[in-house]
């Protein structure tokens, strides 16, 4: 089955009074490597892997697993929070980009084995 890769624009949330510009973020899914996980690659080659189910749940209501928290922000945005020993990255996406990515992962036709 083919891997899915999609690029999206996201905003890195900071405590600055000036909104930073949107940055490119890679969304990846490889059903051959692991049909349960998605990958988010932030600028600077910071890559996070977490369950596809967590992403789906986090678009509807706050969800967390390990070092990743996801929650809806209003009607059209979602926030992801990534914790590491170096600190916390908070990224805001248009929900539609994440929904489109999830749909594409399900269209690969790869069943998730229990």
Coordinates of C-alpha atoms in Angstrom, one line a residue:
X1 CA 0.0 0.0 0.0
X2 CA 1.3 3.5 -0.8
X3 CA 2.4 5.8 2.0
X4 CA 0.5 9.1 2.5
X5 CA 2.4 12.4 2.7
X6 CA 0.7 15.7 2.9
X7 CA 2.1 19.2 3.7
X8 CA 0.1 21.7 5.8
X9 CA 0.7 25.2 7.1
X10 CA 0.6 25.5 10.8
X11 CA 1.3 28.2 13.4
X12 CA 3.8 27.6 16.1
X13 CA 2.2 29.1 19.3
X14 CA 4.5 31.3 21.3
X15 CA 4.2 33.9 24.0
X16 CA 5.2 36.7 21.6
X17 CA 2.9 39.6 21.0
X18 CA 3.4 39.2 17.3
X19 CA 1.9 36.2 15.5
X20 CA 4.7 34.2 13.8
X21 CA 4.1 33.3 10.2
X22 CA 2.7 29.9 9.2
X23 CA 5.3 27.2 8.8
X24 CA 5.3 24.1 6.6
X25 CA 4.6 20.9 8.5
X26 CA 4.7 17.4 7.0
X27 CA 2.0 14.8 7.8
X28 CA 3.0 11.2 7.1
X29 CA 1.5 7.8 7.2
X30 CA 3.1 4.6 6.1
X31 CA 0.8 1.6 6.4
X32 CA 3.6 -0.8 5.6
X33 CA 5.8 0.4 8.5
X34 CA 3.0 0.8 11.1
X35 CA -0.7 1.0 10.2
X36 CA -1.5 2.5 13.6
X37 CA 0.8 5.5 13.6
X38 CA 1.0 8.9 11.9
X39 CA 4.0 11.2 11.9
X40 CA 4.1 15.0 12.2
X41 CA 7.4 16.6 11.1
X42 CA 7.9 20.2 12.4
X43 CA 10.5 22.6 11.2
X44 CA 14.0 21.8 12.3
X45 CA 13.3 18.1 11.6
X46 CA 11.4 17.5 14.9
X47 CA 9.4 14.4 14.2
X48 CA 6.6 13.0 16.4
X49 CA 4.9 9.7 15.9
X50 CA 1.6 8.8 17.6
X51 CA -1.5 6.8 17.0
X52 CA -3.8 7.7 14.2
X53 CA -6.7 7.1 16.6
X54 CA -5.3 9.9 18.9
X55 CA -5.4 12.3 16.0
X56 CA -8.9 11.4 15.2
X57 CA -10.1 11.7 18.8
X58 CA -8.3 14.9 19.3
X59 CA -10.1 16.6 16.5
X60 CA -13.4 16.0 18.4
X61 CA -12.4 16.5 22.0
X62 CA -9.3 16.8 24.1
X63 CA -7.2 13.7 23.8
X64 CA -3.7 12.8 25.1
X65 CA -1.3 9.9 25.0
X66 CA 2.3 10.0 26.3
X67 CA 4.0 13.3 25.2
X68 CA 1.3 14.3 22.8
X69 CA -1.9 16.3 23.5
X70 CA -4.5 17.3 20.8
X71 CA -7.6 19.3 21.2
X72 CA -10.1 21.2 19.0
X73 CA -9.8 25.0 19.1
X74 CA -13.0 26.6 18.0
X75 CA -14.9 25.2 15.0
X76 CA -12.1 25.2 12.5
X77 CA -8.8 24.8 14.2
X78 CA -6.9 22.1 16.3
X79 CA -4.0 22.4 18.6
X80 CA -1.2 19.8 19.1
X81 CA 1.1 20.0 22.1
X82 CA 4.4 18.0 22.0
X83 CA 6.4 17.5 25.2
X84 CA 10.1 16.6 25.2
X85 CA 13.1 17.0 27.5
X86 CA 14.0 20.2 25.5
X87 CA 10.6 21.8 26.2
X88 CA 7.1 22.0 24.7
X89 CA 6.1 22.7 21.1
X90 CA 2.5 23.9 20.6
X91 CA 1.3 24.0 17.0
X92 CA -2.1 25.2 15.7
X93 CA -3.6 23.7 12.5
X94 CA -6.6 24.3 10.4
X95 CA -8.7 21.2 11.2
X96 CA -9.6 20.7 7.6
X97 CA -6.0 19.9 6.7
X98 CA -5.8 17.2 9.4
X99 CA -9.2 15.8 8.5
X100 CA -8.2 15.6 4.8
X101 CA -5.0 13.8 5.9
X102 CA -6.9 11.3 8.0
X103 CA -9.3 10.6 5.2
X104 CA -6.3 9.9 2.9
X105 CA -4.8 7.4 5.4
X106 CA -8.1 5.5 5.5
X107 CA -8.3 5.4 1.8
X108 CA -5.1 3.3 1.6
X109 CA -7.3 0.3 2.3
X110 CA -4.9 -1.1 4.9
X111 CA -6.8 -2.8 7.7
X112 CA -5.5 -2.2 11.2
X113 CA -4.7 -5.5 12.9
X114 CA -5.6 -6.0 16.5

